[in-house]
Amino acid sequence: MKFGTLLIHNGYESDPATGALGVPVFQTSTFDQGDLSQVREFDYARSGNPTRKALEETIAALEGGVRGYAFGSGIAAIASALGIFAAGDHIVAAEDIYGGSYRILNTFYKRWGLEHTAVDAADPENIRRAVKPNTRAVFLETPSNPLLKITDLRASIAIAKEAGLITIVDNTFMTPYLQQPLKLGADMVVHSATKFLGGHSDVLSGLAVTATEELGKRIYAVQNGFGAVPGPWDVWLVLRGLKTLKARLDAQGKTAGIVCRKLREHPHVEAVYYPGLADHPGKQIHDGQAAGGGAVFSFKTKTTEQALRFLGKTQLAAAAVSLGGVETIASYPVRMSHAAIPRAERERLGITDTLIRISAGLEDPEDLLADFEEALR
Ligand SMILES: *Cc1c(COP(=O)(O)O)cnc(C)c1O
């Protein structure tokens, strides 16, 4: 089956007990073990829940992986994925990974003895140079946030494999509809399902998918041990959101392209960053590993005042953290996602006071364009 069909026919499209077209929400903490003569599949909801299992199997199939695991948030999925490592291990991470991932590596995991080196992964040779005898993994995200920098997944994975490391890819921005890192040789994919997978800005959720059973068992030990699991209603919302993933991303990606092409001609706009633009750095690499530019882009105005005015004046874009919902969201990285990064470091990374990140929603592009023009004016 192709991707759009797989979204609808995920193996759970009809409940065997009742014929219901929706996956039942099993709102229970525990399961009757009968006369204890048999070990039953479910015993306690932290260890497993049938609603959660439906989402876990669905995301594993969509990513082309073997095992899927659901968590209470994206960062819970990432923290749990990193929980398979031990004190004294080292990982190489892209320097522009999600701010929350950067934070747990620099605080929580640092305290617990997991070392890391942050590198500019746009040049995969930087990954090779950072590998040490105790390195266990490479942690990547492409396109990156908020400048949509591209990392060559094939080249990076080849370097990791050569050094005997596993590769973990945060695939939140692209989703498995546009990019499937496991098929390019990655060992694990992590997601904030809060974004495009859930798709409606109404739920926090995270997912991890592994390429092997063995790695799956290691993640399961952390999922069950740490217990950062989602409740069944939240899982159900992600399952419902997933059904329209392709339709939403097709429309939102198209809108992102239309708005970007218009914005770059605007006299107040300094630069536009979007992997769907023909001259975006790394565009050729991106096109070789992903099936579209996605629905997130960013742009720089010429002055800080223009950026702040835009955020204040736009009527259709919510000035908010997050992305991937049906509504257009404009975020201001220096005050939001990247506020914790020291100013000098931010400037080095190109995250300036003039930078705005947009997640294109499902509004009609003509209306968005008119609103953006007005806000910039
Ligand atoms: C939002 C986000 C996360 C964290 O997910 P939460 O659901 O907010 O915990 C991780 N990675 C990326 C790329 C994100 O955009």
mmCIF file of C-alpha atoms and ligand atoms in Angstrom:
data_model
loop_
_atom_site.group_PDB
_atom_site.id
_atom_site.type_symbol
_atom_site.label_atom_id
_atom_site.label_comp_id
_atom_site.label_asym_id
_atom_site.label_seq_id
_atom_site.Cartn_x
_atom_site.Cartn_y
_atom_site.Cartn_z
ATOM 1 C CA MET A 1 0.000 0.000 0.000
ATOM 2 C CA LYS A 2 1.061 3.549 -0.597
ATOM 3 C CA PHE A 3 1.384 6.048 2.230
ATOM 4 C CA GLY A 4 -2.063 7.661 2.049
ATOM 5 C CA THR A 5 -3.767 4.256 2.103
ATOM 6 C CA LEU A 6 -1.580 3.080 4.969
ATOM 7 C CA LEU A 7 -2.688 6.090 7.022
ATOM 8 C CA ILE A 8 -6.302 4.925 6.831
ATOM 9 C CA HIS A 9 -5.774 1.148 6.734
ATOM 10 C CA ASN A 10 -3.438 0.802 9.696
ATOM 11 C CA GLY A 11 -4.738 -2.594 10.822
ATOM 12 C CA TYR A 12 -7.075 -0.931 13.304
ATOM 13 C CA GLU A 13 -9.667 0.436 10.893
ATOM 14 C CA SER A 14 -12.389 -1.840 12.278
ATOM 15 C CA ASP A 15 -12.643 -3.023 15.884
ATOM 16 C CA PRO A 16 -12.943 -6.846 15.818
ATOM 17 C CA ALA A 17 -15.289 -6.932 18.835
ATOM 18 C CA THR A 18 -17.807 -4.319 17.699
ATOM 19 C CA GLY A 19 -17.022 -3.231 14.136
ATOM 20 C CA ALA A 20 -16.423 0.319 15.360
ATOM 21 C CA LEU A 21 -14.399 2.328 12.833
ATOM 22 C CA GLY A 22 -12.534 4.130 15.596
ATOM 23 C CA VAL A 23 -9.965 2.517 17.880
ATOM 24 C CA PRO A 24 -11.590 2.136 21.326
ATOM 25 C CA VAL A 25 -10.164 4.286 24.121
ATOM 26 C CA PHE A 26 -9.200 1.802 26.815
ATOM 27 C CA GLN A 27 -9.418 4.070 29.843
ATOM 28 C CA THR A 28 -8.071 1.640 32.394
ATOM 29 C CA SER A 29 -5.009 1.367 34.598
ATOM 30 C CA THR A 30 -5.075 -2.396 34.975
ATOM 31 C CA PHE A 31 -6.349 -5.593 33.350
ATOM 32 C CA ASP A 32 -8.102 -8.627 34.847
ATOM 33 C CA GLN A 33 -5.699 -11.561 34.864
ATOM 34 C CA GLY A 34 -8.462 -14.172 35.190
ATOM 35 C CA ASP A 35 -7.423 -17.326 37.025
ATOM 36 C CA LEU A 36 -3.733 -16.553 36.324
ATOM 37 C CA SER A 37 -3.408 -19.765 34.312
ATOM 38 C CA GLN A 38 -2.232 -17.781 31.286
ATOM 39 C CA VAL A 39 0.014 -14.796 30.817
ATOM 40 C CA ARG A 40 -2.191 -12.223 29.103
ATOM 41 C CA GLU A 41 -0.926 -9.537 26.717
ATOM 42 C CA PHE A 42 -1.926 -6.612 28.940
ATOM 43 C CA ASP A 43 -1.455 -6.476 32.695
ATOM 44 C CA TYR A 44 -0.869 -2.845 33.692
ATOM 45 C CA ALA A 45 -1.336 0.277 31.595
ATOM 46 C CA ARG A 46 2.187 1.670 32.065
ATOM 47 C CA SER A 47 3.502 -1.552 30.529
ATOM 48 C CA GLY A 48 0.946 -1.601 27.725
ATOM 49 C CA ASN A 49 -2.497 -0.387 26.689
ATOM 50 C CA PRO A 50 -4.430 -1.526 23.584
ATOM 51 C CA THR A 51 -5.126 2.042 22.396
ATOM 52 C CA ARG A 52 -1.449 2.892 22.757
ATOM 53 C CA LYS A 53 -0.505 -0.314 20.974
ATOM 54 C CA ALA A 54 -2.567 0.782 17.952
ATOM 55 C CA LEU A 55 -0.568 4.025 17.708
ATOM 56 C CA GLU A 56 2.743 2.261 18.321
ATOM 57 C CA GLU A 57 2.103 -0.253 15.542
ATOM 58 C CA THR A 58 0.841 2.458 13.222
ATOM 59 C CA ILE A 59 3.906 4.700 13.566
ATOM 60 C CA ALA A 60 6.247 1.698 13.226
ATOM 61 C CA ALA A 61 4.553 0.780 9.927
ATOM 62 C CA LEU A 62 4.547 4.387 8.658
ATOM 63 C CA GLU A 63 8.270 4.837 9.357
ATOM 64 C CA GLY A 64 9.126 1.413 7.933
ATOM 65 C CA GLY A 65 10.441 0.314 11.328
ATOM 66 C CA VAL A 66 10.078 -2.766 13.490
ATOM 67 C CA ARG A 67 8.930 -1.365 16.843
ATOM 68 C CA GLY A 68 7.125 1.819 17.858
ATOM 69 C CA TYR A 69 6.780 3.367 21.302
ATOM 70 C CA ALA A 70 4.531 6.216 22.447
ATOM 71 C CA PHE A 71 5.348 8.785 25.107
ATOM 72 C CA GLY A 72 3.646 11.670 26.873
ATOM 73 C CA SER A 73 5.491 14.316 24.810
ATOM 74 C CA GLY A 74 8.164 14.618 22.147
ATOM 75 C CA ILE A 75 10.785 15.447 24.709
ATOM 76 C CA ALA A 76 9.706 12.434 26.795
ATOM 77 C CA ALA A 77 10.342 10.289 23.710
ATOM 78 C CA ILE A 78 13.764 11.880 23.160
ATOM 79 C CA ALA A 79 14.768 11.703 26.834
ATOM 80 C CA SER A 80 13.672 8.067 26.926
ATOM 81 C CA ALA A 81 15.565 7.280 23.712
ATOM 82 C CA LEU A 82 18.722 8.798 25.225
ATOM 83 C CA GLY A 83 18.000 6.743 28.356
ATOM 84 C CA ILE A 84 19.358 3.639 26.621
ATOM 85 C CA PHE A 85 22.893 5.036 27.067
ATOM 86 C CA ALA A 86 25.058 4.822 30.170
ATOM 87 C CA ALA A 87 27.222 7.197 32.172
ATOM 88 C CA GLY A 88 30.546 7.553 30.380
ATOM 89 C CA ASP A 89 28.997 7.125 26.931
ATOM 90 C CA HIS A 90 29.339 9.934 24.410
ATOM 91 C CA ILE A 91 27.072 11.033 21.583
ATOM 92 C CA VAL A 92 27.610 13.390 18.660
ATOM 93 C CA ALA A 93 24.653 15.750 18.229
ATOM 94 C CA ALA A 94 23.871 18.310 15.549
ATOM 95 C CA GLU A 95 24.319 21.784 17.064
ATOM 96 C CA ASP A 96 20.914 22.995 15.900
ATOM 97 C CA ILE A 97 18.739 20.203 17.266
ATOM 98 C CA TYR A 98 15.472 21.153 18.982
ATOM 99 C CA GLY A 99 16.077 23.495 21.944
ATOM 100 C CA GLY A 100 14.566 21.069 24.445
ATOM 101 C CA SER A 101 16.859 18.267 23.242
ATOM 102 C CA TYR A 102 19.830 20.633 23.574
ATOM 103 C CA ARG A 103 18.680 21.466 27.117
ATOM 104 C CA ILE A 104 18.403 17.879 28.392
ATOM 105 C CA LEU A 105 21.813 17.034 26.916
ATOM 106 C CA ASN A 106 23.369 20.065 28.600
ATOM 107 C CA THR A 107 21.663 19.693 31.974
ATOM 108 C CA PHE A 108 19.991 16.418 32.906
ATOM 109 C CA TYR A 109 22.130 14.026 30.870
ATOM 110 C CA LYS A 110 25.314 15.954 31.595
ATOM 111 C CA ARG A 111 24.659 15.454 35.314
ATOM 112 C CA TRP A 112 24.100 11.758 34.708
ATOM 113 C CA GLY A 113 27.390 11.449 32.833
ATOM 114 C CA LEU A 114 26.252 11.146 29.202
ATOM 115 C CA GLU A 115 28.735 13.318 27.300
ATOM 116 C CA HIS A 116 28.036 14.929 23.971
ATOM 117 C CA THR A 117 29.745 17.017 21.309
ATOM 118 C CA ALA A 118 27.632 19.464 19.287
ATOM 119 C CA VAL A 119 28.705 19.777 15.639
ATOM 120 C CA ASP A 120 27.575 21.567 12.496
ATOM 121 C CA ALA A 121 26.172 18.472 10.780
ATOM 122 C CA ALA A 122 25.646 20.292 7.476
ATOM 123 C CA ASP A 123 29.181 18.994 6.844
ATOM 124 C CA PRO A 124 29.082 15.271 7.777
ATOM 125 C CA GLU A 125 32.882 15.258 8.147
ATOM 126 C CA ASN A 126 32.334 17.225 11.373
ATOM 127 C CA ILE A 127 30.580 14.130 12.729
ATOM 128 C CA ARG A 128 33.569 11.942 11.880
ATOM 129 C CA ARG A 129 35.940 14.397 13.587
ATOM 130 C CA ALA A 130 33.874 14.357 16.812
ATOM 131 C CA VAL A 131 33.842 10.562 17.240
ATOM 132 C CA LYS A 132 35.707 9.323 20.340
ATOM 133 C CA PRO A 133 36.382 5.825 21.685
ATOM 134 C CA ASN A 134 33.313 6.069 23.952
ATOM 135 C CA THR A 135 30.959 7.461 21.275
ATOM 136 C CA ARG A 136 27.785 5.389 20.929
ATOM 137 C CA ALA A 137 25.412 7.400 18.749
ATOM 138 C CA VAL A 138 24.807 10.291 16.372
ATOM 139 C CA PHE A 139 21.723 12.448 16.966
ATOM 140 C CA LEU A 140 20.443 14.414 13.965
ATOM 141 C CA GLU A 141 17.535 16.555 12.867
ATOM 142 C CA THR A 142 16.933 17.636 9.273
ATOM 143 C CA PRO A 143 15.749 20.131 8.194
ATOM 144 C CA SER A 144 16.863 21.855 11.374
ATOM 145 C CA ASN A 145 15.075 24.477 13.379
ATOM 146 C CA PRO A 146 14.690 27.406 12.793
ATOM 147 C CA LEU A 147 16.941 27.903 9.734
ATOM 148 C CA LEU A 148 15.956 24.689 7.935
ATOM 149 C CA LYS A 149 19.568 23.613 7.486
ATOM 150 C CA ILE A 150 19.951 20.309 5.698
ATOM 151 C CA THR A 151 21.975 17.354 6.924
ATOM 152 C CA ASP A 152 22.946 14.653 4.447
ATOM 153 C CA LEU A 153 21.378 11.606 6.103
ATOM 154 C CA ARG A 154 23.010 8.997 3.868
ATOM 155 C CA ALA A 155 26.504 10.423 4.332
ATOM 156 C CA SER A 156 26.048 10.895 8.090
ATOM 157 C CA ILE A 157 24.628 7.403 8.569
ATOM 158 C CA ALA A 158 27.528 5.936 6.568
ATOM 159 C CA ILE A 159 30.010 7.667 8.893
ATOM 160 C CA ALA A 160 28.087 6.436 11.951
ATOM 161 C CA LYS A 161 27.965 2.869 10.656
ATOM 162 C CA GLU A 162 31.670 2.871 9.867
ATOM 163 C CA ALA A 163 32.352 3.863 13.491
ATOM 164 C CA GLY A 164 29.858 1.311 14.857
ATOM 165 C CA LEU A 165 27.448 3.993 16.111
ATOM 166 C CA ILE A 166 23.688 4.084 15.993
ATOM 167 C CA THR A 167 21.964 7.005 14.297
ATOM 168 C CA ILE A 168 18.920 8.661 15.854
ATOM 169 C CA VAL A 169 16.932 11.125 13.735
ATOM 170 C CA ASP A 170 14.324 13.582 15.014
ATOM 171 C CA ASN A 171 11.841 13.435 12.115
ATOM 172 C CA THR A 172 9.264 15.861 13.544
ATOM 173 C CA PHE A 173 9.485 18.473 10.763
ATOM 174 C CA MET A 174 9.197 16.074 7.817
ATOM 175 C CA THR A 175 7.057 13.222 9.248
ATOM 176 C CA PRO A 176 7.248 9.775 7.602
ATOM 177 C CA TYR A 177 5.117 11.091 4.745
ATOM 178 C CA LEU A 178 8.007 13.207 3.469
ATOM 179 C CA GLN A 179 11.087 11.510 4.925
ATOM 180 C CA GLN A 180 11.799 8.003 6.197
ATOM 181 C CA PRO A 181 15.240 7.935 7.836
ATOM 182 C CA LEU A 182 15.056 4.227 8.750
ATOM 183 C CA LYS A 183 14.872 3.402 5.042
ATOM 184 C CA LEU A 184 18.119 5.360 4.600
ATOM 185 C CA GLY A 185 19.804 3.236 7.274
ATOM 186 C CA ALA A 186 19.086 5.137 10.510
ATOM 187 C CA ASP A 187 18.521 2.991 13.603
ATOM 188 C CA MET A 188 15.924 5.071 15.398
ATOM 189 C CA VAL A 189 13.476 7.854 14.635
ATOM 190 C CA VAL A 190 11.953 10.107 17.287
ATOM 191 C CA HIS A 191 8.999 12.453 16.970
ATOM 192 C CA SER A 192 7.115 15.172 18.666
ATOM 193 C CA ALA A 193 3.652 13.914 17.682
ATOM 194 C CA THR A 194 2.429 17.199 19.179
ATOM 195 C CA LYS A 195 3.249 18.760 15.794
ATOM 196 C CA PHE A 196 2.229 17.413 12.359
ATOM 197 C CA LEU A 197 1.304 13.870 13.410
ATOM 198 C CA GLY A 198 -1.366 15.031 15.869
ATOM 199 C CA GLY A 199 -1.805 18.033 13.613
ATOM 200 C CA HIS A 200 -4.458 20.031 15.479
ATOM 201 C CA SER A 201 -2.571 21.786 18.320
ATOM 202 C CA ASP A 202 -4.698 19.877 20.822
ATOM 203 C CA VAL A 203 -2.407 17.207 22.265
ATOM 204 C CA LEU A 204 1.136 16.607 23.526
ATOM 205 C CA SER A 205 2.648 13.321 22.432
ATOM 206 C CA GLY A 206 5.927 11.731 21.401
ATOM 207 C CA LEU A 207 6.990 8.629 19.507
ATOM 208 C CA ALA A 208 10.081 6.527 18.940
ATOM 209 C CA VAL A 209 10.536 3.888 16.226
ATOM 210 C CA THR A 210 13.398 1.420 15.984
ATOM 211 C CA ALA A 211 14.818 -0.446 13.021
ATOM 212 C CA THR A 212 15.509 -3.580 15.059
ATOM 213 C CA GLU A 213 13.829 -5.688 17.696
ATOM 214 C CA GLU A 214 16.958 -5.463 19.873
ATOM 215 C CA LEU A 215 16.924 -1.661 19.970
ATOM 216 C CA GLY A 216 13.171 -1.824 20.521
ATOM 217 C CA LYS A 217 13.672 -3.881 23.667
ATOM 218 C CA ARG A 218 16.100 -1.288 25.024
ATOM 219 C CA ILE A 219 13.582 1.510 24.409
ATOM 220 C CA TYR A 220 10.789 -0.556 25.931
ATOM 221 C CA ALA A 221 12.827 -1.025 29.119
ATOM 222 C CA VAL A 222 13.059 2.768 29.452
ATOM 223 C CA GLN A 223 9.404 3.337 28.484
ATOM 224 C CA ASN A 224 8.188 0.862 31.080
ATOM 225 C CA GLY A 225 10.835 1.778 33.647
ATOM 226 C CA PHE A 226 10.619 5.567 33.434
ATOM 227 C CA GLY A 227 6.896 5.492 32.650
ATOM 228 C CA ALA A 228 6.710 8.658 30.537
ATOM 229 C CA VAL A 229 3.729 7.135 28.708
ATOM 230 C CA PRO A 230 0.720 8.946 27.214
ATOM 231 C CA GLY A 231 -2.853 8.417 28.362
ATOM 232 C CA PRO A 232 -5.274 6.663 25.996
ATOM 233 C CA TRP A 233 -7.251 9.782 25.075
ATOM 234 C CA ASP A 234 -4.113 11.580 23.951
ATOM 235 C CA VAL A 235 -3.089 8.527 21.970
ATOM 236 C CA TRP A 236 -6.519 8.458 20.356
ATOM 237 C CA LEU A 237 -6.207 12.109 19.315
ATOM 238 C CA VAL A 238 -2.904 11.346 17.580
ATOM 239 C CA LEU A 239 -4.459 8.317 15.856
ATOM 240 C CA ARG A 240 -7.273 10.518 14.601
ATOM 241 C CA GLY A 241 -4.945 13.295 13.507
ATOM 242 C CA LEU A 242 -2.720 10.860 11.622
ATOM 243 C CA LYS A 243 -5.508 9.877 9.225
ATOM 244 C CA THR A 244 -5.345 13.282 7.539
ATOM 245 C CA LEU A 245 -1.549 13.694 7.654
ATOM 246 C CA LYS A 246 -1.069 13.406 3.897
ATOM 247 C CA ALA A 247 -3.984 15.711 3.033
ATOM 248 C CA ARG A 248 -2.824 18.309 5.552
ATOM 249 C CA LEU A 249 0.834 18.247 4.571
ATOM 250 C CA ASP A 250 0.022 18.402 0.855
ATOM 251 C CA ALA A 251 -2.075 21.541 1.381
ATOM 252 C CA GLN A 252 0.138 23.165 4.032
ATOM 253 C CA GLY A 253 3.327 22.478 2.058
ATOM 254 C CA LYS A 254 1.801 24.039 -1.045
ATOM 255 C CA THR A 255 0.831 27.124 0.952
ATOM 256 C CA ALA A 256 4.331 27.363 2.473
ATOM 257 C CA GLY A 257 5.815 27.412 -1.038
ATOM 258 C CA ILE A 258 3.409 30.088 -2.275
ATOM 259 C CA VAL A 259 3.993 32.343 0.735
ATOM 260 C CA CYS A 260 7.800 31.907 0.631
ATOM 261 C CA ARG A 261 8.061 32.830 -3.031
ATOM 262 C CA LYS A 262 6.033 35.969 -2.399
ATOM 263 C CA LEU A 263 7.819 36.937 0.809
ATOM 264 C CA ARG A 264 11.277 36.848 -0.728
ATOM 265 C CA GLU A 265 10.244 39.641 -3.107
ATOM 266 C CA HIS A 266 9.085 41.872 -0.253
ATOM 267 C CA PRO A 267 11.228 44.991 0.395
ATOM 268 C CA HIS A 268 11.186 44.420 4.193
ATOM 269 C CA VAL A 269 12.357 40.813 3.871
ATOM 270 C CA GLU A 270 16.075 40.087 4.054
ATOM 271 C CA ALA A 271 16.027 36.312 3.508
ATOM 272 C CA VAL A 272 13.680 33.323 3.335
ATOM 273 C CA TYR A 273 14.651 29.826 4.475
ATOM 274 C CA TYR A 274 12.633 26.954 3.037
ATOM 275 C CA PRO A 275 13.824 23.623 1.590
ATOM 276 C CA GLY A 276 11.187 23.923 -1.125
ATOM 277 C CA LEU A 277 12.995 26.921 -2.672
ATOM 278 C CA ALA A 278 15.254 26.031 -5.606
ATOM 279 C CA ASP A 279 18.263 27.901 -4.176
ATOM 280 C CA HIS A 280 17.959 26.745 -0.541
ATOM 281 C CA PRO A 281 21.381 25.533 0.676
ATOM 282 C CA GLY A 282 21.435 21.729 0.612
ATOM 283 C CA LYS A 283 18.330 21.603 -1.584
ATOM 284 C CA GLN A 284 19.750 18.830 -3.753
ATOM 285 C CA ILE A 285 20.589 16.700 -0.720
ATOM 286 C CA HIS A 286 17.162 17.377 0.754
ATOM 287 C CA ASP A 287 15.441 16.323 -2.465
ATOM 288 C CA GLY A 288 17.459 13.102 -2.440
ATOM 289 C CA GLN A 289 16.187 12.131 1.006
ATOM 290 C CA ALA A 290 12.787 13.804 1.341
ATOM 291 C CA ALA A 291 9.664 14.129 -0.806
ATOM 292 C CA GLY A 292 8.934 17.818 -0.297
ATOM 293 C CA GLY A 293 9.812 21.001 1.523
ATOM 294 C CA GLY A 294 7.257 20.586 4.310
ATOM 295 C CA ALA A 295 5.157 23.325 5.862
ATOM 296 C CA VAL A 296 7.705 25.118 8.052
ATOM 297 C CA PHE A 297 9.835 28.015 6.849
ATOM 298 C CA SER A 298 11.485 31.040 8.351
ATOM 299 C CA PHE A 299 12.375 34.512 7.195
ATOM 300 C CA LYS A 300 14.367 37.509 8.340
ATOM 301 C CA THR A 301 13.091 41.038 8.163
ATOM 302 C CA LYS A 302 15.539 43.897 7.609
ATOM 303 C CA THR A 303 15.109 45.328 11.123
ATOM 304 C CA THR A 304 14.133 43.977 14.538
ATOM 305 C CA GLU A 305 11.281 46.469 14.687
ATOM 306 C CA GLN A 306 9.818 45.047 11.467
ATOM 307 C CA ALA A 307 9.867 41.545 12.924
ATOM 308 C CA LEU A 308 8.173 42.600 16.156
ATOM 309 C CA ARG A 309 5.585 44.633 14.274
ATOM 310 C CA PHE A 310 4.828 41.715 11.974
ATOM 311 C CA LEU A 311 4.216 39.443 14.977
ATOM 312 C CA GLY A 312 1.971 42.027 16.575
ATOM 313 C CA LYS A 313 0.013 42.889 13.439
ATOM 314 C CA THR A 314 -0.645 39.547 11.771
ATOM 315 C CA GLN A 315 -4.270 38.547 12.235
ATOM 316 C CA LEU A 316 -4.150 35.020 10.844
ATOM 317 C CA ALA A 317 -0.927 33.711 12.367
ATOM 318 C CA ALA A 318 -0.925 33.066 16.088
ATOM 319 C CA ALA A 319 2.281 34.338 17.713
ATOM 320 C CA ALA A 320 3.005 31.114 19.541
ATOM 321 C CA VAL A 321 5.403 28.291 20.264
ATOM 322 C CA SER A 322 4.839 25.036 18.348
ATOM 323 C CA LEU A 323 4.108 24.144 14.735
ATOM 324 C CA GLY A 324 2.366 21.576 12.598
ATOM 325 C CA GLY A 325 -1.229 22.450 13.481
ATOM 326 C CA VAL A 326 -4.078 23.313 11.119
ATOM 327 C CA GLU A 327 -3.681 26.981 12.060
ATOM 328 C CA THR A 328 -0.755 29.124 10.915
ATOM 329 C CA ILE A 329 1.700 29.825 13.723
ATOM 330 C CA ALA A 330 4.396 32.501 13.740
ATOM 331 C CA SER A 331 7.094 31.989 16.324
ATOM 332 C CA TYR A 332 9.919 34.241 17.388
ATOM 333 C CA PRO A 333 12.872 31.932 18.119
ATOM 334 C CA VAL A 334 14.992 34.423 20.120
ATOM 335 C CA ARG A 335 12.206 34.817 22.677
ATOM 336 C CA MET A 336 10.726 31.324 22.420
ATOM 337 C CA SER A 337 12.444 28.094 21.318
ATOM 338 C CA HIS A 338 15.999 29.501 21.418
ATOM 339 C CA ALA A 339 15.724 31.945 24.319
ATOM 340 C CA ALA A 340 17.897 29.697 26.495
ATOM 341 C CA ILE A 341 20.842 29.885 24.069
ATOM 342 C CA PRO A 342 23.271 32.718 24.901
ATOM 343 C CA ARG A 343 22.987 35.655 22.497
ATOM 344 C CA ALA A 344 26.503 35.358 21.050
ATOM 345 C CA GLU A 345 25.957 31.669 20.345
ATOM 346 C CA ARG A 346 22.565 32.430 18.784
ATOM 347 C CA GLU A 347 24.087 35.056 16.493
ATOM 348 C CA ARG A 348 26.798 32.597 15.464
ATOM 349 C CA LEU A 349 24.039 30.158 14.489
ATOM 350 C CA GLY A 350 22.229 32.877 12.505
ATOM 351 C CA ILE A 351 19.303 33.070 14.931
ATOM 352 C CA THR A 352 18.891 36.835 14.976
ATOM 353 C CA ASP A 353 16.314 39.240 16.425
ATOM 354 C CA THR A 354 14.907 39.608 12.902
ATOM 355 C CA LEU A 355 14.103 35.915 12.435
ATOM 356 C CA ILE A 356 10.502 34.655 12.360
ATOM 357 C CA ARG A 357 9.513 31.034 11.904
ATOM 358 C CA ILE A 358 6.230 30.182 10.238
ATOM 359 C CA SER A 359 4.294 26.941 10.284
ATOM 360 C CA ALA A 360 1.823 27.249 7.416
ATOM 361 C CA GLY A 361 -1.691 26.144 8.311
ATOM 362 C CA LEU A 362 -4.752 25.202 6.305
ATOM 363 C CA GLU A 363 -6.000 28.740 5.678
ATOM 364 C CA ASP A 364 -6.377 29.752 2.048
ATOM 365 C CA PRO A 365 -2.991 30.975 0.815
ATOM 366 C CA GLU A 366 -4.522 34.134 -0.696
ATOM 367 C CA ASP A 367 -5.766 35.196 2.737
ATOM 368 C CA LEU A 368 -2.436 34.430 4.373
ATOM 369 C CA LEU A 369 -0.590 36.415 1.724
ATOM 370 C CA ALA A 370 -2.879 39.409 2.162
ATOM 371 C CA ASP A 371 -2.527 39.233 5.951
ATOM 372 C CA PHE A 372 1.280 38.947 5.801
ATOM 373 C CA GLU A 373 1.502 41.852 3.329
ATOM 374 C CA GLU A 374 -0.596 43.982 5.626
ATOM 375 C CA ALA A 375 1.377 43.005 8.739
ATOM 376 C CA LEU A 376 4.665 43.811 6.975
ATOM 377 C CA ARG A 377 3.299 47.092 5.673
HETATM 378 C C1 LIG B 1 8.381 20.269 19.580
HETATM 379 C C2 LIG B 1 9.576 19.478 19.225
HETATM 380 C C3 LIG B 1 10.120 18.534 20.114
HETATM 381 C C4 LIG B 1 9.581 18.354 21.513
HETATM 382 O O1 LIG B 1 8.289 17.843 21.517
HETATM 383 P P1 LIG B 1 7.207 18.161 22.674
HETATM 384 O O2 LIG B 1 6.037 17.385 22.190
HETATM 385 O O3 LIG B 1 7.036 19.632 22.720
HETATM 386 O O4 LIG B 1 7.793 17.633 23.940
HETATM 387 C C5 LIG B 1 11.193 17.788 19.697
HETATM 388 N N1 LIG B 1 11.735 17.951 18.467
HETATM 389 C C6 LIG B 1 11.246 18.842 17.589
HETATM 390 C C7 LIG B 1 11.889 18.984 16.253
HETATM 391 C C8 LIG B 1 10.156 19.637 17.928
HETATM 392 O O5 LIG B 1 9.693 20.534 17.054
#
